[in-house]
Amino acid sequence: MTDTSPLLDIADLKVAFDTETGTVTPILGVNLKVHAGETVALVGESGSGKSVTSLAVMGLLPRPAGRVAEGRILFRRRSGDSVDLATLPREAMQQLRGGEIAMIFQEPMTSLNPVLSVGEQIAEAVRQHMKLDRRAAQKRAIEMLELVEIPAAASRALEYPHEMSGGMRQRVMIALAMSCNPSLLIADEPTTALDVTVQAQILALIDRLRHDTGMGVLFITHNLGVVAEVADRVTVMYAGQVVEAGPVRALFRGARHPYTRGLMDCLPARAHRGADGRRVVKAIPGTVASALAIHDGCRFGPRCEHAADACRAAPPGLEFAEPEHLTRCIRWRSL
Amino acid sequence: MLGFGLFLRRLFRRRIVLIGALILLVLIVVALAAPWISPFDPNAVRVARRLRPPSAVNWFGTDEYGRDVLSRIIYGSRASLGIGASVVMMSVACGTLLGILAGYFRRLDGPIMRVIDAFMALPDILLAIFLVAVLGASATNVVLALAIVYTPRVARVVRASTLVVRELPFVEAARALGVSTWRIMSVHVLLNVTSPVLVQATFIFAYAVLAEAGLSFLGAGVPQEVPTWGTMIAASQSFSDQAIWLVVFPGLAIVLAALSLQLVGDGLRDMLDPKLRKSL
Amino acid sequence: MTVQGDPLLSVNGLSKWFGSPSQGVRAVNDVSFSVGDGEVLGLVGESGSGKSTIGRLLLRLLDPTNGTIRFEGKDISALNERALRPLRRRMQMVFQDPYASLNPRLRIRQILGEALDAHGLARGKARAARIAELLELVGLSADHADRYPHEFSGGQRQRIGIARALAVEPRLIVADEPVSALDVSVQAQVLNLLQDLRRKLGLSMVLISHDLDVVELMCDRIAVLYLGRLMEVGTAEEVNRNPRHPYTRALLAAAPKPDPDAPKAQRLLKGDLPSPKSPPSGCVFRTRCPLAIEACATTVPALETVAEGHAVACIRSDVQELMTS
């Protein structure tokens, strides 16, 4: 393995859930790579499967119902050897999680323990993974709070989660995630619950930490503004599949999938003046398809203005429109 | 609206609900048809046949006076089911009303809940004994006493649900539309508190049947000559080590009644929730 | 779109305190603005800005602590529930959460019917036709009437919520974050629907949102709020192109642009919003303001007109230099 191989390499991932009425596959065809030092945005709406994908990477699929049915999730460890997270035993996964792979969530309140001070929580995580003694762990906790730009870190370390604002709590979550020097950070909608002025601070913080530590970031979001802001490369998911992936500029300048196009065109910031002088946005018709519904052809087909008979005939595969630029659309040439 | 036939068909699609409903039906039919189906006079004393175990003649055995246990259970179902059902209806009606009033109007919350807390602070059976003592021992007064005992339970549950429902945006939307407070309470709030009330109702039925037994045992229940499942268990206490059937059969009757009611209650609750109904 | 004479809605010195006057939260503090006939006013702000509270005060779902609300020339700020009833036909609300704003136990027919019943509209035979008409108006079909809310997607539910508001033929609609709970690809549908309805029915609207792009798209005028106070108000064009208040500028700069080559979002503001329980003295924004001077701590800046239809509450609004973090 050389250093240029990706940190995370998800190939042909399929996740299945066993339910009372049979097996469903909310994830059916995810390919995704994250290299060290880069931010990859995973974009999708509700039901697109972006969060399930991240849970699969973290080995946090609800057991025993959820499982990786096909594909592999290769992770390059710090030691240099690759492991398949899809088949890794639970104990080994636990070692990685919170160690080499860390995760932050949308609502930090639910992932922080309300009865422990934030300093104690970070110190506890540090002690578990880095085998430090109590005093050294406490010192490290305060350093971590300083790292995430919390003013008066030593006194804030004594506070409890409920005493902090949403932005501060998210900083604590990031400090917690960073405390063990992860090489991969999975950020699941980390700024969605925050105000826009605070969001700007958190985005800048994550970006600075990525730059300083050289970690890879998998940034899950539905907000295209945030994507343009933070991502080097973008992967777009729809109804359980990756529909397009490529460098951020290629996607924003020349999307090769009608869904990606539609997502961008329907932003209020891209409104255009209609014939009557009113400003309108170009909406995607219909409702978001469920990954669980049965699809014969292209999953986006029913909402796609370019859909042709061939699109309904067979499910399209991922193909290269340009080097590094994948699309799951058979009509990408005529877009 | 959903036709009644379709309603029943959906309700009974779940086999377990159907079983519950059938048991309940059998119990009710037995209670109504008691004089025709019971093999003996429930109060006929035959000292010669006292404390006989179950046999071909006395299927469920006989008690300490030689009375036929099966016949007493059959007759007892009248009083027990009647008391249970009446207590449930009264306490659910009063409790729901009080709970919604307390939950919806902040001003009423304090006074209503203080009284309810006071009632709940007393042990159920003590309160019931006291009430029966004041009102006098009769079937009606036992029902009244137990309804008063269980009303606070319903009221608490309903108040807690009401506090949640009243803050939901659809209630705010109704207010913004100028929908009357009465309609908000009787439609929006009531419809959304039915599930916890149904669950409570099935519990209360079982409690009421047992509490009636307790009251009878202590001499504060229905008069002795009226057989009820509760009085049968209560009276058997001193013989239970030699005549276990005296406890088992009336006990089984109570369990069956409570269980069937709970199964039907579960089914009804799911039917009342449009979200769950679809998947049934 | 403003007309001569009295505006449709005018708010003067509106305040709302929750809890006791000494320890409570001042959710809305001395806010004044107006909405003309057929006009759409955007209320923009972050959490704690008081924008949703204002929406509920306008509809008198909350009682104001101070100030007046005049609707169609009549002071409605002290009317009791009975006197408010006819008014409820004239102004309506669209809610943020399309899931919780529809009673899960009622069919769509009953939900819309309740709105009609509340004001004795479309009785008897006209009922079914009116419900079908309302559903079609919001882009649904008449046979949706017999379904329950959970059978619809978020976007469709929001359409039902809009239909309910329109059932009583209001003149003013207060829309509280009408699209923020919806998927991106569905937001545009609902925004376009609101624009269509506005034009078709001549509605006036107060649109509450944290999203400046949405507000700029939808609104004629924008009012920017911070910690319960009005910072800036002006035409959408003016506020976006020529923001004068440092908070408005920071807000615009912080919003991420959906363009990888646009300048990165700037974090001009340090720290978090102060608690509304103990707002800063003087100008409430001064603790995060890069331009703050000593005078900002002592006086509450008044809203002053800086250009035609553009007013700012800042003693430093003349400072044009770029702010840096």
Short mmCIF file of N, CA and C in Angstrom, two decimals, chain B residues 90-117 119 147-160 162-163 182 185 189-190 193 197:
data_model
loop_
_atom_site.label_atom_id
_atom_site.label_comp_id
_atom_site.label_asym_id
_atom_site.label_seq_id
_atom_site.Cartn_x
_atom_site.Cartn_y
_atom_site.Cartn_z
N MET B 90 -67.07 4.75 34.12
CA MET B 90 -67.17 5.97 34.93
C MET B 90 -65.82 6.64 35.12
N SER B 91 -64.81 5.83 35.43
CA SER B 91 -63.51 6.47 35.72
C SER B 91 -62.89 7.04 34.44
N VAL B 92 -63.11 6.37 33.29
CA VAL B 92 -62.56 6.91 32.04
C VAL B 92 -63.26 8.22 31.68
N ALA B 93 -64.57 8.23 31.84
CA ALA B 93 -65.30 9.45 31.49
C ALA B 93 -64.87 10.62 32.38
N CYS B 94 -64.89 10.39 33.69
CA CYS B 94 -64.54 11.48 34.61
C CYS B 94 -63.06 11.84 34.48
N GLY B 95 -62.22 10.81 34.43
CA GLY B 95 -60.77 11.05 34.38
C GLY B 95 -60.38 11.81 33.12
N THR B 96 -60.96 11.43 31.98
CA THR B 96 -60.62 12.11 30.74
C THR B 96 -61.04 13.57 30.79
N LEU B 97 -62.25 13.78 31.29
CA LEU B 97 -62.73 15.16 31.37
C LEU B 97 -61.81 16.00 32.26
N LEU B 98 -61.53 15.48 33.47
CA LEU B 98 -60.68 16.23 34.40
C LEU B 98 -59.29 16.43 33.83
N GLY B 99 -58.75 15.36 33.22
CA GLY B 99 -57.39 15.43 32.68
C GLY B 99 -57.28 16.47 31.58
N ILE B 100 -58.26 16.50 30.68
CA ILE B 100 -58.19 17.47 29.59
C ILE B 100 -58.34 18.88 30.13
N LEU B 101 -59.27 19.05 31.08
CA LEU B 101 -59.45 20.39 31.65
C LEU B 101 -58.16 20.85 32.33
N ALA B 102 -57.56 19.98 33.12
CA ALA B 102 -56.35 20.35 33.85
C ALA B 102 -55.20 20.61 32.88
N GLY B 103 -55.10 19.77 31.84
CA GLY B 103 -53.99 19.91 30.91
C GLY B 103 -54.15 21.12 30.00
N TYR B 104 -55.39 21.44 29.66
CA TYR B 104 -55.58 22.49 28.66
C TYR B 104 -55.64 23.88 29.29
N PHE B 105 -56.31 23.98 30.45
CA PHE B 105 -56.42 25.30 31.08
C PHE B 105 -55.45 25.38 32.24
N ARG B 106 -54.46 26.25 32.08
CA ARG B 106 -53.45 26.34 33.13
C ARG B 106 -54.04 26.69 34.48
N ARG B 107 -55.10 27.46 34.46
CA ARG B 107 -55.66 27.92 35.72
C ARG B 107 -56.31 26.79 36.50
N LEU B 108 -56.88 25.82 35.77
CA LEU B 108 -57.53 24.70 36.44
C LEU B 108 -56.53 23.63 36.87
N ASP B 109 -55.35 23.69 36.26
CA ASP B 109 -54.37 22.63 36.47
C ASP B 109 -54.04 22.47 37.96
N GLY B 110 -53.70 23.58 38.60
CA GLY B 110 -53.31 23.53 40.02
C GLY B 110 -54.39 22.90 40.88
N PRO B 111 -55.58 23.50 40.93
CA PRO B 111 -56.64 22.96 41.80
C PRO B 111 -56.97 21.50 41.48
N ILE B 112 -57.18 21.16 40.22
CA ILE B 112 -57.58 19.79 39.88
C ILE B 112 -56.50 18.80 40.29
N MET B 113 -55.26 19.13 39.95
CA MET B 113 -54.19 18.16 40.20
C MET B 113 -53.91 18.01 41.69
N ARG B 114 -54.10 19.09 42.47
CA ARG B 114 -53.88 18.95 43.91
C ARG B 114 -54.83 17.92 44.49
N VAL B 115 -56.11 18.04 44.12
CA VAL B 115 -57.12 17.11 44.62
C VAL B 115 -56.78 15.69 44.17
N ILE B 116 -56.38 15.57 42.91
CA ILE B 116 -56.07 14.25 42.37
C ILE B 116 -54.86 13.64 43.07
N ASP B 117 -53.86 14.47 43.31
CA ASP B 117 -52.68 13.99 44.03
C ASP B 117 -53.07 13.50 45.42
N PHE B 119 -55.93 12.27 46.37
CA PHE B 119 -56.59 10.97 46.25
C PHE B 119 -55.57 9.87 45.98
N ALA B 147 -64.79 3.73 41.09
CA ALA B 147 -64.67 4.75 40.04
C ALA B 147 -63.94 5.97 40.59
N ILE B 148 -64.28 6.34 41.79
CA ILE B 148 -63.60 7.49 42.41
C ILE B 148 -62.12 7.17 42.63
N VAL B 149 -61.86 5.89 43.01
CA VAL B 149 -60.47 5.51 43.26
C VAL B 149 -59.64 5.57 41.97
N TYR B 150 -60.23 5.14 40.85
CA TYR B 150 -59.43 5.03 39.62
C TYR B 150 -59.49 6.25 38.70
N THR B 151 -60.42 7.14 38.98
CA THR B 151 -60.48 8.36 38.15
C THR B 151 -59.15 9.13 38.13
N PRO B 152 -58.48 9.29 39.28
CA PRO B 152 -57.22 10.04 39.26
C PRO B 152 -56.16 9.43 38.34
N ARG B 153 -56.14 8.08 38.26
CA ARG B 153 -55.15 7.45 37.36
C ARG B 153 -55.36 7.90 35.93
N VAL B 154 -56.63 7.84 35.50
CA VAL B 154 -56.94 8.25 34.13
C VAL B 154 -56.62 9.74 33.95
N ALA B 155 -57.02 10.52 34.94
CA ALA B 155 -56.83 11.97 34.83
C ALA B 155 -55.36 12.32 34.67
N ARG B 156 -54.50 11.65 35.41
CA ARG B 156 -53.06 11.93 35.34
C ARG B 156 -52.52 11.66 33.94
N VAL B 157 -52.88 10.48 33.43
CA VAL B 157 -52.39 10.09 32.11
C VAL B 157 -52.91 11.06 31.05
N VAL B 158 -54.18 11.39 31.15
CA VAL B 158 -54.78 12.28 30.15
C VAL B 158 -54.16 13.68 30.23
N ARG B 159 -53.94 14.14 31.47
CA ARG B 159 -53.35 15.47 31.62
C ARG B 159 -51.96 15.51 30.99
N ALA B 160 -51.15 14.48 31.26
CA ALA B 160 -49.80 14.46 30.71
C ALA B 160 -49.85 14.49 29.18
N THR B 162 -52.31 15.59 27.33
CA THR B 162 -52.89 16.86 26.90
C THR B 162 -51.83 17.96 26.88
N LEU B 163 -50.97 17.96 27.90
CA LEU B 163 -49.92 18.98 27.96
C LEU B 163 -49.04 18.91 26.72
N TRP B 182 -63.84 24.55 22.74
CA TRP B 182 -64.55 23.30 22.97
C TRP B 182 -64.19 22.28 21.90
N MET B 185 -60.65 20.96 22.24
CA MET B 185 -60.51 19.96 23.29
C MET B 185 -61.19 18.65 22.90
N VAL B 189 -57.60 17.37 20.91
CA VAL B 189 -56.94 16.80 22.08
C VAL B 189 -57.47 15.39 22.35
N LEU B 190 -58.79 15.25 22.40
CA LEU B 190 -59.37 13.96 22.76
C LEU B 190 -58.90 12.84 21.83
N VAL B 193 -55.44 11.59 22.69
CA VAL B 193 -55.11 11.00 23.99
C VAL B 193 -55.78 9.63 24.16
N VAL B 197 -55.40 6.23 27.16
CA VAL B 197 -56.61 5.99 27.95
C VAL B 197 -57.06 4.54 27.78
#
